[in-house]
């Protein structure tokens, strides 16, 4: 028999899946920065930004559940999805609705066409998530990197906390074929003045060298349980210690 026509949701998501046929995938922030600058729904809430070779998805889930338990309306962005595209963006455990995708995604396509932004699948998905979290008035957002960190589409934010779960050899044709090269890419999510939580399988010394070279003013390791004046450099917080504010 004849195949049933696609729903508006199915048509929008199918178009999104086909985007990379016309817009080659390349790492970089330009497209997302342009779309965020044009966005009618700016996202301006505290963000936890998570990168890592392994464990970043589970850490994102755990942090989001902790935020929810503390009473915060929490947005969560993860990838890839398992059975439904809608899994990638959710608020308090509720997946983005089909009707929200039907409404927001065509507006995002139109914005790209109007301003000539050749955004890729992941870039569009990232901005769609930002719009959804802003529309739902999330109190906080937990954001998982897609690939690497420095040039990942999610790295247009200035988070309240950066997390690097682990660093190992992965996607070596894209990120580099040494731990040091991959660490440089992951370290791209670290921002001046923003605390960083690092896992035990992260080369702390390599990250510290990167930070010191970036700041040009040296950096020190934070001492658990001890308060210090806020300075405009970034501390590495071992994951076995508490982060003090």
mmCIF file of C-alpha atoms in Angstrom:
data_model
loop_
_atom_site.group_PDB
_atom_site.id
_atom_site.type_symbol
_atom_site.label_atom_id
_atom_site.label_comp_id
_atom_site.label_asym_id
_atom_site.label_seq_id
_atom_site.Cartn_x
_atom_site.Cartn_y
_atom_site.Cartn_z
ATOM 1 C CA UNK A 1 0.000 0.000 0.000
ATOM 2 C CA UNK A 2 0.889 3.636 -0.153
ATOM 3 C CA UNK A 3 3.219 4.963 2.528
ATOM 4 C CA UNK A 4 1.552 7.354 4.961
ATOM 5 C CA UNK A 5 2.647 11.001 4.549
ATOM 6 C CA UNK A 6 5.249 12.292 6.952
ATOM 7 C CA UNK A 7 4.078 14.265 9.944
ATOM 8 C CA UNK A 8 5.387 17.819 10.356
ATOM 9 C CA UNK A 9 7.778 16.535 13.019
ATOM 10 C CA UNK A 10 9.081 13.711 10.828
ATOM 11 C CA UNK A 11 9.550 16.057 7.874
ATOM 12 C CA UNK A 12 11.498 18.574 9.965
ATOM 13 C CA UNK A 13 13.791 15.937 11.464
ATOM 14 C CA UNK A 14 14.339 14.259 8.084
ATOM 15 C CA UNK A 15 15.414 17.615 6.638
ATOM 16 C CA UNK A 16 17.792 18.029 9.571
ATOM 17 C CA UNK A 17 19.329 14.600 8.973
ATOM 18 C CA UNK A 18 19.960 15.533 5.334
ATOM 19 C CA UNK A 19 21.687 18.839 6.078
ATOM 20 C CA UNK A 20 25.205 17.392 6.051
ATOM 21 C CA UNK A 21 24.710 16.258 2.444
ATOM 22 C CA UNK A 22 24.892 19.956 1.457
ATOM 23 C CA UNK A 23 26.913 21.473 4.313
ATOM 24 C CA UNK A 24 30.163 19.543 4.855
ATOM 25 C CA UNK A 25 31.021 18.865 8.485
ATOM 26 C CA UNK A 26 33.901 20.933 9.826
ATOM 27 C CA UNK A 27 34.888 21.833 13.346
ATOM 28 C CA UNK A 28 34.561 25.496 14.216
ATOM 29 C CA UNK A 29 32.443 27.985 16.118
ATOM 30 C CA UNK A 30 31.571 30.544 13.440
ATOM 31 C CA UNK A 31 28.190 29.132 12.418
ATOM 32 C CA UNK A 32 26.902 28.672 15.968
ATOM 33 C CA UNK A 33 28.221 32.075 17.033
ATOM 34 C CA UNK A 34 26.365 33.687 14.130
ATOM 35 C CA UNK A 35 23.139 31.842 14.915
ATOM 36 C CA UNK A 36 23.363 32.705 18.605
ATOM 37 C CA UNK A 37 23.920 36.344 17.676
ATOM 38 C CA UNK A 38 20.799 36.266 15.501
ATOM 39 C CA UNK A 39 18.783 34.254 17.994
ATOM 40 C CA UNK A 40 15.478 35.630 19.275
ATOM 41 C CA UNK A 41 15.915 33.298 22.271
ATOM 42 C CA UNK A 42 19.275 34.005 23.936
ATOM 43 C CA UNK A 43 20.332 31.462 26.557
ATOM 44 C CA UNK A 44 21.578 33.254 29.668
ATOM 45 C CA UNK A 45 21.585 30.779 32.553
ATOM 46 C CA UNK A 46 24.344 28.999 34.523
ATOM 47 C CA UNK A 47 25.833 26.190 32.434
ATOM 48 C CA UNK A 48 27.883 23.106 33.308
ATOM 49 C CA UNK A 49 29.981 22.230 30.236
ATOM 50 C CA UNK A 50 31.329 18.674 30.035
ATOM 51 C CA UNK A 51 33.989 17.166 27.760
ATOM 52 C CA UNK A 52 35.944 13.920 27.909
ATOM 53 C CA UNK A 53 36.933 10.810 26.025
ATOM 54 C CA UNK A 54 34.812 8.553 28.243
ATOM 55 C CA UNK A 55 32.219 9.200 30.893
ATOM 56 C CA UNK A 56 30.945 12.595 29.810
ATOM 57 C CA UNK A 57 27.438 11.327 29.091
ATOM 58 C CA UNK A 58 27.019 9.589 32.435
ATOM 59 C CA UNK A 59 28.512 12.562 34.279
ATOM 60 C CA UNK A 60 26.084 14.871 32.481
ATOM 61 C CA UNK A 61 23.162 12.693 33.562
ATOM 62 C CA UNK A 62 24.348 12.552 37.180
ATOM 63 C CA UNK A 63 24.913 16.294 37.440
ATOM 64 C CA UNK A 64 21.535 17.024 35.877
ATOM 65 C CA UNK A 65 19.814 14.689 38.332
ATOM 66 C CA UNK A 66 21.641 16.363 41.198
ATOM 67 C CA UNK A 67 20.521 19.789 40.007
ATOM 68 C CA UNK A 68 16.937 18.592 39.722
ATOM 69 C CA UNK A 69 17.065 17.100 43.215
ATOM 70 C CA UNK A 70 18.237 20.484 44.495
ATOM 71 C CA UNK A 71 15.133 22.085 43.027
ATOM 72 C CA UNK A 72 16.538 23.618 39.834
ATOM 73 C CA UNK A 73 14.673 23.368 36.545
ATOM 74 C CA UNK A 74 17.429 21.672 34.562
ATOM 75 C CA UNK A 75 18.084 21.474 30.842
ATOM 76 C CA UNK A 76 20.200 18.566 29.574
ATOM 77 C CA UNK A 77 21.875 18.322 26.163
ATOM 78 C CA UNK A 78 23.497 14.984 25.256
ATOM 79 C CA UNK A 79 24.494 13.055 22.149
ATOM 80 C CA UNK A 80 24.077 10.793 20.364
ATOM 81 C CA UNK A 81 20.496 9.662 20.848
ATOM 82 C CA UNK A 82 19.506 6.006 21.093
ATOM 83 C CA UNK A 83 15.970 5.711 19.763
ATOM 84 C CA UNK A 84 14.603 9.225 19.301
ATOM 85 C CA UNK A 85 16.141 12.520 18.204
ATOM 86 C CA UNK A 86 14.200 14.161 21.033
ATOM 87 C CA UNK A 87 16.428 12.460 23.627
ATOM 88 C CA UNK A 88 19.191 14.958 22.857
ATOM 89 C CA UNK A 89 17.477 17.851 24.638
ATOM 90 C CA UNK A 90 15.272 17.602 27.693
ATOM 91 C CA UNK A 91 14.151 19.655 30.660
ATOM 92 C CA UNK A 92 13.691 17.956 34.027
ATOM 93 C CA UNK A 93 13.761 14.578 32.296
ATOM 94 C CA UNK A 94 11.051 15.496 29.774
ATOM 95 C CA UNK A 95 12.171 15.140 26.164
ATOM 96 C CA UNK A 96 11.552 18.073 23.864
ATOM 97 C CA UNK A 97 8.069 17.576 22.431
ATOM 98 C CA UNK A 98 7.377 16.835 18.788
ATOM 99 C CA UNK A 99 5.307 20.022 18.613
ATOM 100 C CA UNK A 100 8.251 22.101 19.882
ATOM 101 C CA UNK A 101 10.523 20.585 17.221
ATOM 102 C CA UNK A 102 7.829 21.282 14.586
ATOM 103 C CA UNK A 103 7.702 24.921 15.688
ATOM 104 C CA UNK A 104 11.347 25.738 16.353
ATOM 105 C CA UNK A 105 13.262 23.783 13.725
ATOM 106 C CA UNK A 106 11.646 25.400 10.630
ATOM 107 C CA UNK A 107 12.369 28.827 12.169
ATOM 108 C CA UNK A 108 15.999 27.806 12.580
ATOM 109 C CA UNK A 109 16.175 26.593 8.967
ATOM 110 C CA UNK A 110 14.670 29.895 7.816
ATOM 111 C CA UNK A 111 17.222 31.870 9.843
ATOM 112 C CA UNK A 112 20.075 29.943 8.202
ATOM 113 C CA UNK A 113 18.663 30.508 4.727
ATOM 114 C CA UNK A 114 17.988 34.202 5.305
ATOM 115 C CA UNK A 115 21.501 34.922 6.561
ATOM 116 C CA UNK A 116 23.443 32.343 4.554
ATOM 117 C CA UNK A 117 24.646 30.282 7.527
ATOM 118 C CA UNK A 118 25.771 26.808 6.296
ATOM 119 C CA UNK A 119 25.115 25.127 9.637
ATOM 120 C CA UNK A 120 25.619 21.372 10.025
ATOM 121 C CA UNK A 121 23.406 18.791 11.740
ATOM 122 C CA UNK A 122 25.139 19.101 15.093
ATOM 123 C CA UNK A 123 25.346 22.890 14.947
ATOM 124 C CA UNK A 124 21.614 23.142 14.241
ATOM 125 C CA UNK A 125 20.842 20.625 16.970
ATOM 126 C CA UNK A 126 22.929 22.604 19.470
ATOM 127 C CA UNK A 127 21.162 25.884 18.701
ATOM 128 C CA UNK A 128 17.779 24.145 18.756
ATOM 129 C CA UNK A 129 18.586 22.941 22.266
ATOM 130 C CA UNK A 130 19.576 26.468 23.333
ATOM 131 C CA UNK A 131 16.257 27.814 22.013
ATOM 132 C CA UNK A 132 14.312 25.060 23.768
ATOM 133 C CA UNK A 133 16.021 25.659 27.124
ATOM 134 C CA UNK A 134 15.421 29.408 26.853
ATOM 135 C CA UNK A 135 11.771 28.885 25.909
ATOM 136 C CA UNK A 136 11.270 26.499 28.818
ATOM 137 C CA UNK A 137 12.959 28.944 31.210
ATOM 138 C CA UNK A 138 15.473 26.439 32.543
ATOM 139 C CA UNK A 139 17.332 27.550 35.684
ATOM 140 C CA UNK A 140 20.528 25.742 34.721
ATOM 141 C CA UNK A 141 21.783 23.760 31.714
ATOM 142 C CA UNK A 142 24.087 20.736 31.604
ATOM 143 C CA UNK A 143 25.817 20.680 28.226
ATOM 144 C CA UNK A 144 27.739 17.693 26.852
ATOM 145 C CA UNK A 145 30.355 18.326 24.162
ATOM 146 C CA UNK A 146 29.938 16.452 20.918
ATOM 147 C CA UNK A 147 33.552 16.013 19.755
ATOM 148 C CA UNK A 148 36.727 17.368 21.294
ATOM 149 C CA UNK A 149 35.992 20.673 22.958
ATOM 150 C CA UNK A 150 37.914 23.646 21.604
ATOM 151 C CA UNK A 151 36.085 23.762 18.266
ATOM 152 C CA UNK A 152 32.957 21.874 19.274
ATOM 153 C CA UNK A 153 29.669 23.619 18.490
ATOM 154 C CA UNK A 154 28.781 23.725 22.201
ATOM 155 C CA UNK A 155 31.878 25.788 23.022
ATOM 156 C CA UNK A 156 30.219 29.137 22.365
ATOM 157 C CA UNK A 157 29.157 29.338 26.020
ATOM 158 C CA UNK A 158 30.939 30.688 29.079
ATOM 159 C CA UNK A 159 29.960 28.132 31.718
ATOM 160 C CA UNK A 160 29.787 28.361 35.474
ATOM 161 C CA UNK A 161 31.697 25.069 35.683
ATOM 162 C CA UNK A 162 33.759 23.121 33.154
ATOM 163 C CA UNK A 163 34.236 19.369 33.544
ATOM 164 C CA UNK A 164 36.786 17.123 31.803
ATOM 165 C CA UNK A 165 36.031 13.521 32.676
ATOM 166 C CA UNK A 166 38.928 11.700 31.007
ATOM 167 C CA UNK A 167 41.389 12.015 28.142
ATOM 168 C CA UNK A 168 42.446 9.158 25.882
ATOM 169 C CA UNK A 169 43.193 8.464 22.241
ATOM 170 C CA UNK A 170 40.016 9.030 20.190
ATOM 171 C CA UNK A 171 39.118 10.442 16.775
ATOM 172 C CA UNK A 172 42.861 10.787 16.172
ATOM 173 C CA UNK A 173 42.432 11.904 12.548
ATOM 174 C CA UNK A 174 40.515 14.920 13.805
ATOM 175 C CA UNK A 175 41.808 15.671 17.295
ATOM 176 C CA UNK A 176 45.428 14.520 17.010
ATOM 177 C CA UNK A 177 47.312 11.293 17.629
ATOM 178 C CA UNK A 178 48.848 12.025 21.034
ATOM 179 C CA UNK A 179 47.373 12.471 24.508
ATOM 180 C CA UNK A 180 48.896 15.972 24.606
ATOM 181 C CA UNK A 181 47.202 17.009 21.352
ATOM 182 C CA UNK A 182 43.839 15.671 22.473
ATOM 183 C CA UNK A 183 44.269 17.319 25.878
ATOM 184 C CA UNK A 184 44.739 20.635 24.083
ATOM 185 C CA UNK A 185 41.393 20.164 22.327
ATOM 186 C CA UNK A 186 39.568 19.178 25.525
ATOM 187 C CA UNK A 187 41.167 22.078 27.393
ATOM 188 C CA UNK A 188 39.457 24.417 24.963
ATOM 189 C CA UNK A 189 36.328 24.357 27.147
ATOM 190 C CA UNK A 190 38.250 25.868 30.065
ATOM 191 C CA UNK A 191 37.617 29.604 30.433
ATOM 192 C CA UNK A 192 39.341 32.288 32.500
ATOM 193 C CA UNK A 193 37.889 32.553 35.974
ATOM 194 C CA UNK A 194 35.732 29.436 35.585
ATOM 195 C CA UNK A 195 36.437 26.455 37.897
ATOM 196 C CA UNK A 196 37.343 23.171 36.236
ATOM 197 C CA UNK A 197 36.548 19.725 37.604
ATOM 198 C CA UNK A 198 38.853 17.030 36.213
ATOM 199 C CA UNK A 199 38.687 13.254 36.460
ATOM 200 C CA UNK A 200 41.469 10.946 37.660
ATOM 201 C CA UNK A 201 42.305 9.808 34.111
ATOM 202 C CA UNK A 202 43.175 13.296 32.945
ATOM 203 C CA UNK A 203 46.826 14.403 32.626
ATOM 204 C CA UNK A 204 46.579 17.257 35.137
ATOM 205 C CA UNK A 205 50.138 18.443 34.486
ATOM 206 C CA UNK A 206 49.446 18.751 30.755
ATOM 207 C CA UNK A 207 46.298 20.783 31.407
ATOM 208 C CA UNK A 208 48.141 22.988 33.874
ATOM 209 C CA UNK A 209 50.844 23.739 31.301
ATOM 210 C CA UNK A 210 48.149 24.658 28.783
ATOM 211 C CA UNK A 211 46.451 26.949 31.299
ATOM 212 C CA UNK A 212 49.659 28.638 32.345
ATOM 213 C CA UNK A 213 50.657 29.182 28.746
ATOM 214 C CA UNK A 214 47.240 30.616 27.942
ATOM 215 C CA UNK A 215 47.138 33.017 30.895
ATOM 216 C CA UNK A 216 50.786 34.000 30.787
ATOM 217 C CA UNK A 217 50.612 34.693 34.509
ATOM 218 C CA UNK A 218 51.011 31.272 36.056
ATOM 219 C CA UNK A 219 48.425 29.212 37.856
ATOM 220 C CA UNK A 220 48.135 27.353 41.111
ATOM 221 C CA UNK A 221 46.344 24.247 42.178
ATOM 222 C CA UNK A 222 43.321 24.854 44.374
ATOM 223 C CA UNK A 223 43.525 23.483 47.896
ATOM 224 C CA UNK A 224 40.348 21.589 48.930
ATOM 225 C CA UNK A 225 38.450 23.169 51.792
ATOM 226 C CA UNK A 226 40.351 26.426 51.700
ATOM 227 C CA UNK A 227 38.809 29.696 50.590
ATOM 228 C CA UNK A 228 40.705 32.059 48.345
ATOM 229 C CA UNK A 229 39.922 35.376 46.787
ATOM 230 C CA UNK A 230 38.517 34.996 43.273
ATOM 231 C CA UNK A 231 41.238 35.597 40.715
ATOM 232 C CA UNK A 232 41.096 35.825 36.946
ATOM 233 C CA UNK A 233 42.760 32.503 36.353
ATOM 234 C CA UNK A 234 41.473 28.979 36.288
ATOM 235 C CA UNK A 235 42.072 26.352 38.949
ATOM 236 C CA UNK A 236 42.098 22.617 38.384
ATOM 237 C CA UNK A 237 39.915 20.896 40.966
ATOM 238 C CA UNK A 238 40.609 17.151 41.372
ATOM 239 C CA UNK A 239 37.327 15.253 41.243
ATOM 240 C CA UNK A 240 38.032 13.734 44.664
ATOM 241 C CA UNK A 241 37.698 17.115 46.359
ATOM 242 C CA UNK A 242 34.779 19.467 46.958
ATOM 243 C CA UNK A 243 34.430 22.624 44.922
ATOM 244 C CA UNK A 244 34.075 25.511 47.309
ATOM 245 C CA UNK A 245 32.370 28.755 46.313
#
